[in-house]
Amino acid sequence: MGNLSILKLSTKMIEKLHEVQLDSLEALLRYYPSRYETIEDIPVSLWKKGDRISLEGIIVQPVKTTRIRGKLSVSRFMFQTKQGLFNLTIFNRPWISNITSTMTIFGKYEGDHSITVTQYKGQALSTLLGIHPVYRVHRDLSQSDLQKAIEKALLLRDLALIQEFPIDLKEKYKLLSIKQALKWIHQPTGSEELRQAVRTLKYEEFLRFQTKLQYDRYENIEVQAGKMKLFDRRVIESWIPHLPFTLTSAQGKVLDEVLNDLQSPKRMYRLLQGDVGSGKTVIAALAIYATHLAHFQSALLVPTEILAKQHFVTLKSYLPSSMKVEVIYASLPSKTKKEILERLAHHEIDVLVGTHALISEDVKFENCGLVVADEQHRFGVNQRRLLSAKGEKVDFLLMTATPIPRTMANVLFGDLEISTIDQYHQSKKQVHTTLIQDLDLKPLIPKIISFIEKKQQIYVVCPAIESDGELELNDVNTVTKTLRKLLGNSVLIDVLHGKLSTEAKETVLERFTSNQTQILVTTTVIEVGVNVQSANVMIIYDADRFGLSQLHQLRGRVGRGLDEGYCFLLSASEEETAIERMKVLLETTDGFIIAEKDLELRGPGEIFGLKQSGIPSFLIANVVLDQNILMTSLNDAKMMISHQKDPLYIPWIEDCLLEHSTQLLD
Ligand code: ADP
Ligand code: MG
């Protein structure tokens, strides 16, 4: 929308606003208050100790100010009001003694006619009554700066540019106009008006998001016919017995869904979700095999180089030896890379494994028909769009090991079909989980030694790499030192974390995989995909620092081989909610239940880790608390997209697809 210059603010103010990304009218108007303060005139006779109160009166001189030190001071004075005299205390505002006119003070009632003042205004109480917005302030940008700028923006005629709802939806839900809602969210005239404004803007936010998503879905699946794969399913069926295990019925069901998609003229755009270790890779392999039978190449994308190499080995073991599998990653010699790319362009490679960078670089297939992206939760809607634009009408299979509760899946992946492996295979071993409410390693040492004597390897996961002095987190370096001291030289300990060079990571992982080292002290880098079958013990430091789903992912690294796994959650937290949370892991190993709990307890942002998750951060709507609105908006968006030629919906849909709306969502 418009530029801020139209507001005729001072250059200084414009600069301040820009600094915090409030650089357009749209952004300013969408800077919703973080909370509200209600100012009421309640008679003193109804006050109770501890109440937040407001009171009008005049300072009775003298004001007694005591300097504590530096800028710290405390001022005490009497306050004359229509309801009698009060004893007031205010901190760090010695200049208050200069005020001689009527003022209104806000603060806490301490009982017995005493008040601790937190704020004051030089106006009569009657002019201040009502609900007032409180904005999140930034270093240089004050509450009143924001209020003034937003007030000016609200007065503009330009607000007419705001895209209003299609009229049928507005009437159906008795919504406010968006313009009205914006006025009331910033300047509510009463609590009912505020409620209406919040309700309208929540719906608007979800509806915009869902409109985009459903439009993508329509484009991807309905419009762009895929490259239909012609292959004989019997060939796949006769290959399955050659796999190192029997597929579970859940895997069979999901495989069917994927093969149907491949054979259909519609483009596949499917999310495959299944808990850690539920066996998604083999499904990817069989889809790749089917694609090969139809004379197309495939790409398998993973988030890390380590995983690329592992998948390369695994894929080869799942595919007939006649298929040509290759892996490409940054640290390969450029000559080798060039060779691979050439062979790829001539279809001398059937499937290429690589990191997600594969897609952004200039990689040309002769005839790519399928892209599988593993650990999909690591990238968002926009990256998916990029992928989608790159690969011409290829089929997409996106895999995630973060079980996503249904409501979340609808929000995040409303543009996808979803398949779920909801059952573990027999060989998935149990992981015994224990919560230890202590951070001392000593009591665990005898256990550690006995595990090592049984040729078991151990992961020790820490929330930080090095000590930063401030947060008292246990870090990789310190814990490694402690372990070396307690265990002596006979036990070999390595460290693995994101700050190591790729080469160093490789070496460390190689040593651990081949059982040369017994203990790997690490961070959450091992969360994704690392597969070492003789490592069956995991000790997680400061477990309360991690999300439940993340702990579950970490725990999924053990119990992958022939032996049962052991997981020790160490935490010194005394917070009851934190302890409750960790106990969920002792009670269940079902990733879906855990994800659902996590969502309930921590909110969506924290589960996935906002930054890498690609999860949209909503301004006002809440995916957990506003599920009804979410579902309603999903259905309305579907309805609009299926009637997208209707003039009633064209302006709304077009506006949603415009840039300015997308920046709000990502
Ligand atoms: P994820 O879903 O986490 O990617 P993987 O595909 O890596 O899981 O599989 C985890 C482990 O389970 C692998 O060692 C794999 O060989 C094994 N596995 C997969 N499916 C089955 C099955 N149906 N029966 C037995 N083992 C299986
Ligand atoms: Mg996997």
XYZ file of C-alpha atoms and ligand atoms in Angstrom:
694
model
C 0.000 0.000 0.000
C 1.038 3.569 0.439
C 4.243 5.166 1.412
C 4.634 6.662 4.863
C 5.527 10.100 3.490
C 1.849 10.857 3.026
C 1.524 11.051 6.825
C 3.695 14.184 6.995
C 5.669 12.841 9.937
C 9.067 14.219 10.817
C 12.033 12.644 9.038
C 13.297 11.505 12.400
C 10.052 9.695 13.095
C 9.976 8.073 9.648
C 13.501 6.842 10.294
C 12.524 5.409 13.648
C 9.582 3.607 12.094
C 11.701 2.227 9.270
C 14.170 0.883 11.754
C 11.568 -1.528 13.041
C 10.244 -2.410 9.592
C 7.202 -0.193 9.944
C 7.892 1.164 6.501
C 4.515 1.318 4.829
C 1.025 2.406 5.741
C -0.030 -1.199 5.630
C 2.660 -2.223 8.097
C 1.737 0.612 10.416
C -1.965 -0.145 10.380
C -1.207 -3.804 10.951
C 0.917 -3.045 13.954
C -1.806 -4.176 16.278
C -1.678 -3.324 19.981
C -0.144 -6.079 22.049
C -2.683 -5.453 24.800
C -5.128 -2.883 26.120
C -5.504 -0.912 29.286
C -8.915 -0.110 30.608
C -9.252 3.089 32.555
C -12.322 3.150 34.799
C -13.567 5.447 37.506
C -14.178 3.060 40.397
C -15.127 4.577 43.777
C -12.515 4.153 46.492
C -14.996 2.281 48.684
C -14.812 -0.648 46.230
C -11.000 -0.834 46.068
C -9.235 -3.895 47.395
C -5.582 -4.157 48.280
C -3.559 -4.983 45.162
C -6.094 -3.517 42.698
C -4.936 -1.492 39.715
C -6.560 1.883 40.211
C -6.837 5.329 38.635
C -7.469 8.490 40.614
C -7.708 12.208 39.915
C -6.357 14.856 42.269
C -3.729 17.463 43.094
C -0.311 17.036 44.671
C -0.065 18.493 48.149
C 3.357 20.053 48.548
C 5.955 19.370 49.717
C 7.079 16.258 47.792
C 9.794 14.384 49.659
C 12.324 12.900 47.219
C 15.135 10.594 48.326
C 17.949 9.722 45.898
C 18.866 6.093 46.156
C 21.811 6.037 43.761
C 22.392 7.216 40.208
C 19.061 7.889 38.616
C 17.178 5.847 41.166
C 14.970 7.855 43.476
C 11.770 7.574 45.445
C 9.280 10.418 45.906
C 6.519 10.489 48.499
C 3.678 12.986 48.790
C 0.039 13.467 49.762
C -2.601 13.589 47.040
C -5.777 15.595 47.536
C -8.831 14.071 45.815
C -12.612 14.364 45.958
C -12.533 11.108 47.907
C -10.043 12.233 50.515
C -6.288 12.351 51.043
C -3.941 9.571 49.873
C -0.283 8.670 50.514
C 1.483 8.252 47.173
C 4.876 6.756 46.311
C 6.513 7.020 42.893
C 9.937 5.829 41.770
C 12.438 7.616 39.529
C 10.334 10.669 38.645
C 11.678 13.402 40.966
C 10.297 16.106 38.641
C 6.763 15.192 39.666
C 7.017 17.846 42.398
C 6.754 20.516 39.670
C 3.213 19.566 38.728
C 0.694 21.870 40.334
C -2.451 21.273 38.272
C -5.047 18.508 38.359
C -3.639 15.162 37.288
C -4.639 11.522 37.081
C -2.436 8.866 38.573
C -2.428 5.116 37.822
C -0.988 2.495 40.067
C -1.464 -0.200 42.656
C -3.591 0.214 45.752
C -1.564 -0.877 48.782
C -4.465 -0.560 51.212
C -4.909 1.997 53.973
C -5.079 4.990 51.605
C -1.642 4.237 50.138
C -0.868 3.949 46.434
C 2.251 3.064 44.450
C 2.093 5.130 41.279
C 3.270 3.583 38.026
C 2.119 6.257 35.591
C 0.487 9.654 35.562
C -1.148 11.975 33.049
C -1.749 15.737 33.309
C -5.414 15.369 32.438
C -8.705 14.905 34.231
C -9.757 11.267 34.709
C -13.041 11.843 32.863
C -11.120 12.564 29.634
C -9.096 9.353 29.968
C -11.831 6.805 30.593
C -12.078 3.888 28.176
C -9.942 1.209 26.569
C -6.480 2.238 25.438
C -4.120 0.365 23.155
C -0.676 -0.569 24.382
C 1.904 -1.227 21.663
C 5.113 -3.151 21.855
C 7.690 -0.371 21.950
C 11.238 -0.419 20.657
C 14.325 1.312 21.908
C 13.752 4.659 20.220
C 10.122 4.351 19.398
C 7.832 5.259 22.265
C 4.230 4.456 23.029
C 3.129 7.946 22.086
C 5.194 7.935 18.850
C 3.330 4.852 17.764
C -0.032 6.150 18.866
C 0.432 9.404 16.967
C 1.658 7.800 13.758
C -1.124 5.221 13.761
C -3.736 7.840 14.555
C -2.645 9.829 11.510
C -2.686 6.744 9.313
C -6.216 5.910 10.406
C -7.457 9.324 9.298
C -6.325 8.829 5.728
C -8.766 8.506 2.896
C -6.302 6.007 1.479
C -7.782 3.382 3.713
C -10.180 2.914 0.850
C -7.383 0.916 -0.748
C -7.805 -1.819 1.784
C -9.362 -4.862 0.200
C -12.681 -5.583 1.866
C -14.251 -9.036 2.231
C -16.464 -10.476 -0.490
C -19.842 -9.195 0.584
C -21.495 -12.597 0.996
C -18.872 -13.688 3.529
C -19.055 -10.399 5.358
C -22.803 -10.743 5.751
C -22.748 -14.435 6.536
C -20.537 -13.926 9.587
C -21.746 -10.420 10.468
C -18.212 -9.088 10.149
C -17.139 -5.479 10.349
C -15.652 -3.862 7.289
C -11.896 -4.276 7.519
C -11.529 -0.521 7.592
C -13.816 -0.301 10.614
C -12.061 -3.192 12.290
C -8.698 -1.461 11.857
C -10.100 1.691 13.445
C -11.473 -0.175 16.407
C -8.475 -2.401 16.965
C -6.391 0.753 17.451
C -9.039 3.000 18.971
C -11.749 0.885 20.531
C -14.776 2.825 21.706
C -15.851 -0.029 23.965
C -15.202 -3.678 24.737
C -17.877 -4.961 22.359
C -16.397 -2.918 19.483
C -12.978 -4.306 20.299
C -14.320 -7.856 20.331
C -15.864 -7.359 16.888
C -12.657 -5.876 15.537
C -10.533 -8.762 16.815
C -12.942 -11.336 15.445
C -13.002 -9.664 12.030
C -9.238 -9.286 11.746
C -8.556 -12.850 12.844
C -10.853 -14.140 10.171
C -9.284 -11.788 7.638
C -5.810 -13.035 8.456
C -6.679 -16.707 8.192
C -8.792 -16.167 5.103
C -5.949 -14.379 3.316
C -3.535 -17.142 4.171
C -5.917 -19.917 3.170
C -6.845 -18.164 -0.051
C -3.192 -18.164 -1.078
C -2.719 -21.750 -0.057
C -5.854 -23.024 -1.740
C -4.978 -21.102 -4.857
C -1.564 -22.802 -4.891
C -3.188 -26.117 -4.384
C -5.500 -25.529 -7.300
C -2.619 -24.357 -9.497
C -0.382 -27.230 -8.535
C -2.790 -30.066 -8.645
C -5.666 -29.114 -10.897
C -4.178 -26.787 -13.465
C -0.731 -28.123 -14.061
C -1.267 -31.596 -15.273
C 1.662 -33.669 -14.083
C 3.811 -35.898 -16.145
C 1.782 -39.058 -15.946
C 3.942 -42.085 -15.200
C 3.240 -45.193 -17.204
C 4.542 -48.249 -15.396
C 3.424 -51.720 -14.529
C 2.548 -51.960 -10.846
C 3.243 -55.658 -10.926
C 6.941 -54.904 -11.420
C 6.925 -52.938 -8.173
C 4.988 -55.663 -6.404
C 7.461 -58.301 -7.492
C 10.352 -56.142 -6.288
C 8.950 -55.661 -2.784
C 9.946 -59.165 -1.597
C 13.559 -58.222 -2.380
C 13.525 -55.494 0.229
C 15.319 -56.260 3.515
C 11.964 -56.340 5.365
C 8.232 -56.776 4.882
C 6.261 -53.567 4.519
C 3.746 -52.826 7.237
C 0.139 -52.342 6.196
C 0.495 -48.618 6.913
C 3.437 -48.465 4.532
C 1.450 -50.465 1.985
C -1.464 -48.055 2.174
C 0.748 -45.014 1.774
C 2.630 -46.635 -1.101
C -0.686 -47.181 -2.875
C -1.595 -43.521 -2.486
C 1.746 -42.447 -3.893
C 1.658 -44.866 -6.838
C -1.897 -43.765 -7.674
C -0.723 -40.174 -7.757
C 2.189 -41.040 -10.015
C -0.086 -42.797 -12.458
C -2.683 -40.050 -12.477
C -2.575 -37.188 -14.986
C -2.851 -34.742 -12.068
C 0.348 -33.591 -10.584
C 1.302 -35.211 -7.285
C 1.689 -32.732 -4.483
C 1.752 -34.912 -1.421
C 3.073 -34.706 2.111
C 4.117 -37.992 3.651
C 4.230 -37.790 7.404
C 5.362 -40.507 9.712
C 7.076 -40.637 13.020
C 10.850 -41.003 13.311
C 11.837 -44.475 12.198
C 8.430 -45.337 10.821
C 10.035 -46.161 7.481
C 9.399 -43.343 5.032
C 12.611 -43.783 3.056
C 11.515 -47.047 1.536
C 8.333 -45.396 0.250
C 10.454 -42.721 -1.396
C 12.640 -45.445 -2.913
C 9.676 -47.304 -4.385
C 8.240 -44.080 -5.811
C 11.633 -43.416 -7.367
C 11.684 -46.945 -8.770
C 8.216 -46.488 -10.293
C 9.310 -43.183 -11.799
C 12.326 -44.935 -13.274
C 10.129 -47.651 -14.775
C 8.253 -44.843 -16.527
C 11.598 -43.611 -17.909
C 11.880 -40.510 -15.748
C 14.666 -39.377 -13.419
C 14.171 -38.427 -9.766
C 15.764 -36.093 -7.239
C 15.934 -36.713 -3.507
C 16.527 -33.566 -1.470
C 17.674 -33.592 2.138
C 18.642 -30.804 4.548
C 22.230 -31.820 5.305
C 25.219 -33.343 3.593
C 25.463 -36.075 6.204
C 21.944 -37.101 5.442
C 22.593 -36.953 1.700
C 25.337 -39.527 2.066
C 23.252 -41.767 4.297
C 20.295 -41.653 1.960
C 22.559 -42.450 -0.945
C 23.637 -45.675 0.739
C 20.108 -46.542 1.884
C 18.573 -45.891 -1.515
C 21.052 -48.177 -3.203
C 20.099 -50.940 -0.813
C 16.380 -50.472 -1.580
C 16.682 -50.200 -5.365
C 17.584 -52.808 -8.005
C 21.302 -52.674 -8.746
C 20.551 -51.847 -12.352
C 19.461 -48.351 -11.279
C 22.057 -45.620 -11.247
C 22.056 -43.696 -7.987
C 24.361 -40.696 -7.415
C 24.949 -38.195 -4.638
C 26.151 -34.613 -4.969
C 27.235 -32.156 -2.263
C 29.217 -28.975 -1.855
C 32.477 -30.492 -0.670
C 32.903 -32.791 -3.669
C 35.767 -31.825 -5.982
C 34.365 -29.557 -8.670
C 35.539 -31.949 -11.376
C 33.465 -34.738 -9.890
C 30.487 -32.435 -9.554
C 30.768 -31.411 -13.165
C 30.903 -35.014 -14.265
C 27.819 -35.863 -12.260
C 25.893 -32.942 -13.713
C 26.852 -33.956 -17.217
C 25.775 -37.526 -16.684
C 22.558 -36.218 -15.156
C 21.835 -34.094 -18.205
C 22.238 -37.192 -20.387
C 20.049 -39.391 -18.231
C 22.987 -41.555 -17.242
C 21.850 -41.078 -13.654
C 18.412 -42.259 -12.553
C 18.249 -40.622 -9.171
C 20.342 -37.836 -7.705
C 20.558 -37.315 -3.948
C 21.570 -33.864 -2.716
C 20.864 -31.052 -0.315
C 18.110 -28.546 -0.903
C 20.714 -26.319 -2.543
C 20.374 -28.708 -5.455
C 17.187 -27.020 -6.467
C 18.437 -23.447 -6.401
C 21.551 -24.189 -8.414
C 21.770 -24.775 -12.074
C 21.086 -28.461 -12.066
C 19.590 -29.830 -15.240
C 17.995 -33.201 -15.562
C 17.328 -34.712 -18.929
C 13.899 -35.690 -17.817
C 13.008 -35.205 -14.177
C 9.677 -36.662 -13.168
C 9.757 -36.751 -9.385
C 11.222 -34.644 -6.606
C 11.240 -36.091 -3.101
C 12.106 -33.668 -0.302
C 12.922 -35.290 3.018
C 12.516 -33.519 6.379
C 10.102 -31.091 4.809
C 9.299 -29.192 8.004
C 12.571 -27.386 7.593
C 11.344 -25.202 4.818
C 8.259 -23.207 4.221
C 5.542 -22.359 1.806
C 7.754 -20.016 -0.171
C 10.502 -22.551 -0.645
C 7.878 -25.004 -1.771
C 6.761 -22.473 -4.333
C 10.322 -22.118 -5.512
C 10.662 -25.865 -5.889
C 7.430 -25.951 -7.683
C 8.455 -23.250 -10.116
C 11.792 -24.946 -10.796
C 10.722 -28.443 -11.561
C 8.389 -28.270 -14.470
C 5.257 -30.084 -13.508
C 7.194 -32.813 -11.771
C 5.496 -34.839 -9.097
C 6.344 -33.839 -5.549
C 6.620 -36.018 -2.501
C 7.451 -34.128 0.657
C 8.370 -36.089 3.753
C 8.387 -34.957 7.342
C 9.214 -36.736 10.563
C 7.610 -34.061 12.686
C 4.174 -35.446 13.186
C 1.944 -32.495 12.624
C -1.436 -32.400 14.340
C -4.277 -32.234 11.886
C -5.160 -28.613 12.527
C -1.572 -27.558 12.046
C -1.250 -29.635 8.915
C -4.233 -27.827 7.495
C -2.608 -24.520 8.214
C 0.852 -25.340 7.009
C 0.122 -27.698 4.214
C -3.362 -26.833 3.064
C -1.920 -26.889 -0.433
C -0.945 -30.551 -0.155
C -2.534 -33.966 0.018
C -1.464 -35.772 3.158
C -0.465 -39.410 3.668
C 0.388 -40.741 7.080
C 2.335 -43.790 8.215
C 0.528 -44.288 11.478
C 2.008 -47.568 12.601
C 5.443 -48.772 13.589
C 7.047 -51.839 12.100
C 7.905 -54.701 14.443
C 11.626 -54.080 14.384
C 11.257 -50.600 15.863
C 12.634 -51.056 19.355
C 11.285 -49.516 22.483
C 13.065 -46.562 23.985
C 12.996 -46.501 27.799
C 12.809 -42.911 28.898
C 13.763 -41.680 32.358
C 13.501 -38.192 33.762
C 16.324 -37.244 36.110
C 15.693 -34.018 37.963
C 19.319 -33.126 38.324
C 22.119 -32.056 36.024
C 24.890 -33.950 37.779
C 26.458 -36.619 35.579
C 28.169 -38.504 38.384
C 25.278 -40.773 39.362
C 24.959 -41.768 35.705
C 28.583 -42.762 35.303
C 28.207 -46.423 36.413
C 25.354 -46.767 33.890
C 27.413 -45.165 31.153
C 30.277 -47.534 31.868
C 28.041 -50.579 31.805
C 26.555 -49.513 28.466
C 30.023 -49.071 27.024
C 31.048 -52.498 28.311
C 28.122 -53.885 26.336
C 29.538 -52.198 23.208
C 26.770 -49.623 23.194
C 27.429 -46.086 22.044
C 26.053 -42.974 23.648
C 24.828 -39.596 22.464
C 25.005 -36.719 24.914
C 22.941 -33.772 23.668
C 23.454 -30.242 24.990
C 21.467 -27.080 24.319
C 24.551 -24.979 23.516
C 27.974 -25.397 21.926
C 30.042 -23.245 24.239
C 29.401 -21.499 27.485
C 28.147 -17.977 26.933
C 28.382 -17.067 30.577
C 24.921 -15.604 30.689
C 22.369 -18.351 30.357
C 23.529 -21.169 32.479
C 23.091 -23.788 29.828
C 25.194 -26.877 29.732
C 27.340 -26.675 26.692
C 29.142 -29.235 24.575
C 32.620 -28.085 25.564
C 32.083 -28.112 29.314
C 30.188 -31.384 29.328
C 32.907 -33.006 27.240
C 35.545 -31.884 29.743
C 33.510 -33.220 32.641
C 32.994 -36.556 30.928
C 36.676 -36.911 30.090
C 37.545 -36.236 33.702
C 34.999 -38.716 35.068
C 35.642 -41.495 32.556
C 39.375 -41.258 31.989
C 41.236 -41.909 28.773
C 39.990 -45.397 28.021
C 36.669 -44.061 26.726
C 36.849 -42.162 23.456
C 34.726 -39.052 23.257
C 34.099 -36.855 20.205
C 32.153 -33.653 19.737
C 29.821 -32.821 16.874
C 28.091 -29.512 16.296
C 27.096 -26.996 13.664
C 30.228 -24.873 14.003
C 32.562 -27.631 12.853
C 33.630 -27.651 9.233
C 31.817 -30.081 6.994
C 34.965 -32.157 6.825
C 35.363 -32.314 10.577
C 31.708 -33.307 10.936
C 32.212 -36.093 8.448
C 35.245 -37.437 10.232
C 33.542 -37.369 13.608
C 30.420 -39.061 12.319
C 32.472 -41.609 10.439
C 34.401 -42.476 13.611
C 31.158 -42.781 15.568
C 29.374 -44.843 12.907
C 32.277 -47.289 12.758
C 32.266 -47.584 16.538
C 35.700 -46.062 17.058
C 34.320 -43.531 19.517
C 31.981 -44.468 22.328
C 30.452 -41.132 23.202
C 29.326 -38.323 20.947
C 28.701 -35.038 22.729
C 26.560 -32.994 20.410
C 23.781 -30.504 19.834
C 20.484 -30.886 18.042
C 22.378 -31.266 14.758
C 21.812 -34.972 15.182
C 18.069 -34.458 15.429
C 17.510 -35.046 11.754
C 18.096 -38.363 10.123
C 21.342 -39.573 11.736
C 21.208 -43.327 11.844
C 23.755 -45.262 13.918
C 22.373 -48.620 14.902
C 24.737 -49.420 17.759
C 24.073 -46.084 19.474
C 21.245 -46.849 21.831
C 21.704 -44.489 24.710
C 20.882 -40.828 24.707
C 21.443 -38.354 27.504
C 19.788 -34.989 26.998
C 20.994 -32.084 29.095
C 18.619 -29.298 30.118
C 15.786 -31.227 28.555
C 13.340 -28.510 29.599
C 15.009 -26.240 27.048
C 13.749 -28.304 24.149
C 10.296 -28.640 22.660
C 8.541 -31.952 23.222
C 8.522 -32.806 19.559
C 12.183 -32.014 19.387
C 12.950 -34.305 22.335
C 10.907 -36.970 20.637
C 12.909 -36.515 17.422
C 16.153 -36.753 19.360
C 14.974 -39.840 21.173
C 14.169 -41.347 17.793
C 17.908 -41.569 17.105
C 18.216 -44.542 19.482
C 16.595 -47.964 19.420
C 17.093 -48.173 15.682
C 19.014 -51.419 15.593
C 18.600 -54.756 17.312
C 18.668 -53.386 20.846
C 16.264 -51.379 22.895
C 17.058 -47.732 23.451
C 17.545 -45.713 26.619
C 16.912 -42.026 26.936
C 17.764 -39.950 30.001
C 16.244 -36.510 30.263
C 18.282 -34.344 32.622
C 16.728 -31.197 33.943
C 17.173 -28.955 36.945
C 13.984 -27.081 36.248
C 11.617 -26.715 39.155
C 8.852 -25.243 37.071
C 5.842 -27.436 37.319
C 4.720 -26.916 33.730
C 8.179 -27.815 32.441
C 8.167 -31.029 34.450
C 4.629 -31.866 33.330
C 5.744 -31.352 29.771
C 8.710 -33.698 29.987
C 6.583 -36.333 31.676
C 4.507 -36.588 28.506
C 7.534 -38.275 26.957
C 7.606 -40.933 29.664
C 3.983 -41.743 29.040
C 3.824 -42.065 25.292
C 5.968 -42.700 22.242
C 3.245 -41.639 19.823
C 4.620 -38.647 17.958
C 1.154 -37.383 17.126
C 0.018 -37.262 20.722
C 3.292 -35.571 21.631
C 2.922 -32.993 18.873
C -0.643 -32.285 19.923
C 0.481 -31.772 23.541
C 3.357 -29.601 22.448
C 1.020 -27.454 20.430
C -1.256 -27.095 23.419
C 1.501 -26.336 25.877
C 3.889 -24.184 23.913
C 2.057 -22.818 20.915
C 2.917 -23.389 17.271
C 5.909 -21.094 16.981
C 8.017 -22.925 19.471
C 7.295 -26.390 18.257
C 8.834 -25.950 14.930
C 11.252 -23.224 15.856
C 9.986 -20.156 14.091
C 12.944 -19.421 11.926
C 13.514 -22.578 9.996
C 10.024 -23.872 10.181
C 8.354 -21.924 7.449
C 5.386 -21.814 9.733
C 3.515 -18.609 9.105
C 3.496 -16.305 12.062
C 0.090 -14.783 12.376
C -0.302 -11.294 13.730
C -3.520 -11.665 15.596
C -4.994 -15.058 14.912
C -3.797 -18.064 16.887
C -3.771 -21.487 15.275
C -4.427 -23.210 18.557
C -6.993 -20.961 20.166
C -8.822 -19.911 17.024
C -9.284 -23.286 15.409
C -12.927 -22.633 14.600
C -12.083 -19.528 12.638
C -9.269 -21.425 10.975
C -11.519 -24.226 9.776
C -14.166 -21.766 8.636
C -11.635 -19.773 6.649
C -10.272 -22.941 5.083
C -13.706 -23.907 3.789
C -14.477 -20.388 2.617
C -11.174 -20.185 0.751
C -11.890 -23.523 -0.953
C -15.325 -22.281 -1.916
C -13.920 -19.062 -3.377
C -11.220 -20.842 -5.351
C -13.757 -23.209 -6.833
C -15.784 -20.146 -7.922
C -12.781 -18.017 -8.747
C -14.338 -16.611 -11.915
C -17.190 -15.120 -9.896
C -16.817 -11.305 -9.878
C -17.766 -11.428 -6.228
C -14.434 -13.116 -5.406
C -12.016 -11.853 -8.045
C -10.852 -8.699 -6.213
C -10.271 -10.576 -2.965
C -8.333 -13.430 -4.563
C -6.218 -11.071 -6.624
C -5.403 -8.971 -3.605
C -4.360 -12.021 -1.608
C -1.959 -13.067 -4.323
C -0.294 -9.664 -4.345
C 3.043 -9.099 -2.732
C 2.018 -6.891 0.162
C -0.181 -9.537 1.610
C 2.465 -12.207 1.385
C 4.990 -10.316 3.457
C 2.597 -10.425 6.331
C 2.399 -14.146 6.123
C 5.976 -15.292 5.856
P 12.099 -42.561 8.763
O 10.631 -42.638 8.566
O 12.455 -41.952 10.074
O 12.818 -41.917 7.600
P 13.571 -44.862 7.927
O 13.040 -44.953 6.570
O 14.940 -44.290 8.102
O 12.567 -44.059 8.853
O 13.466 -46.291 8.622
C 13.941 -46.507 9.932
C 14.449 -47.909 10.090
O 13.382 -48.824 10.024
C 15.421 -48.316 8.996
O 16.502 -48.968 9.595
C 14.627 -49.244 8.116
O 15.443 -50.210 7.531
C 13.633 -49.855 9.078
N 12.349 -50.231 8.473
C 11.576 -49.482 7.674
N 10.434 -50.130 7.355
C 10.483 -51.328 7.974
C 9.596 -52.467 8.035
N 8.427 -52.494 7.414
N 9.989 -53.528 8.786
C 11.177 -53.490 9.439
N 12.049 -52.478 9.409
C 11.720 -51.393 8.698
Mg 13.994 -40.282 7.322
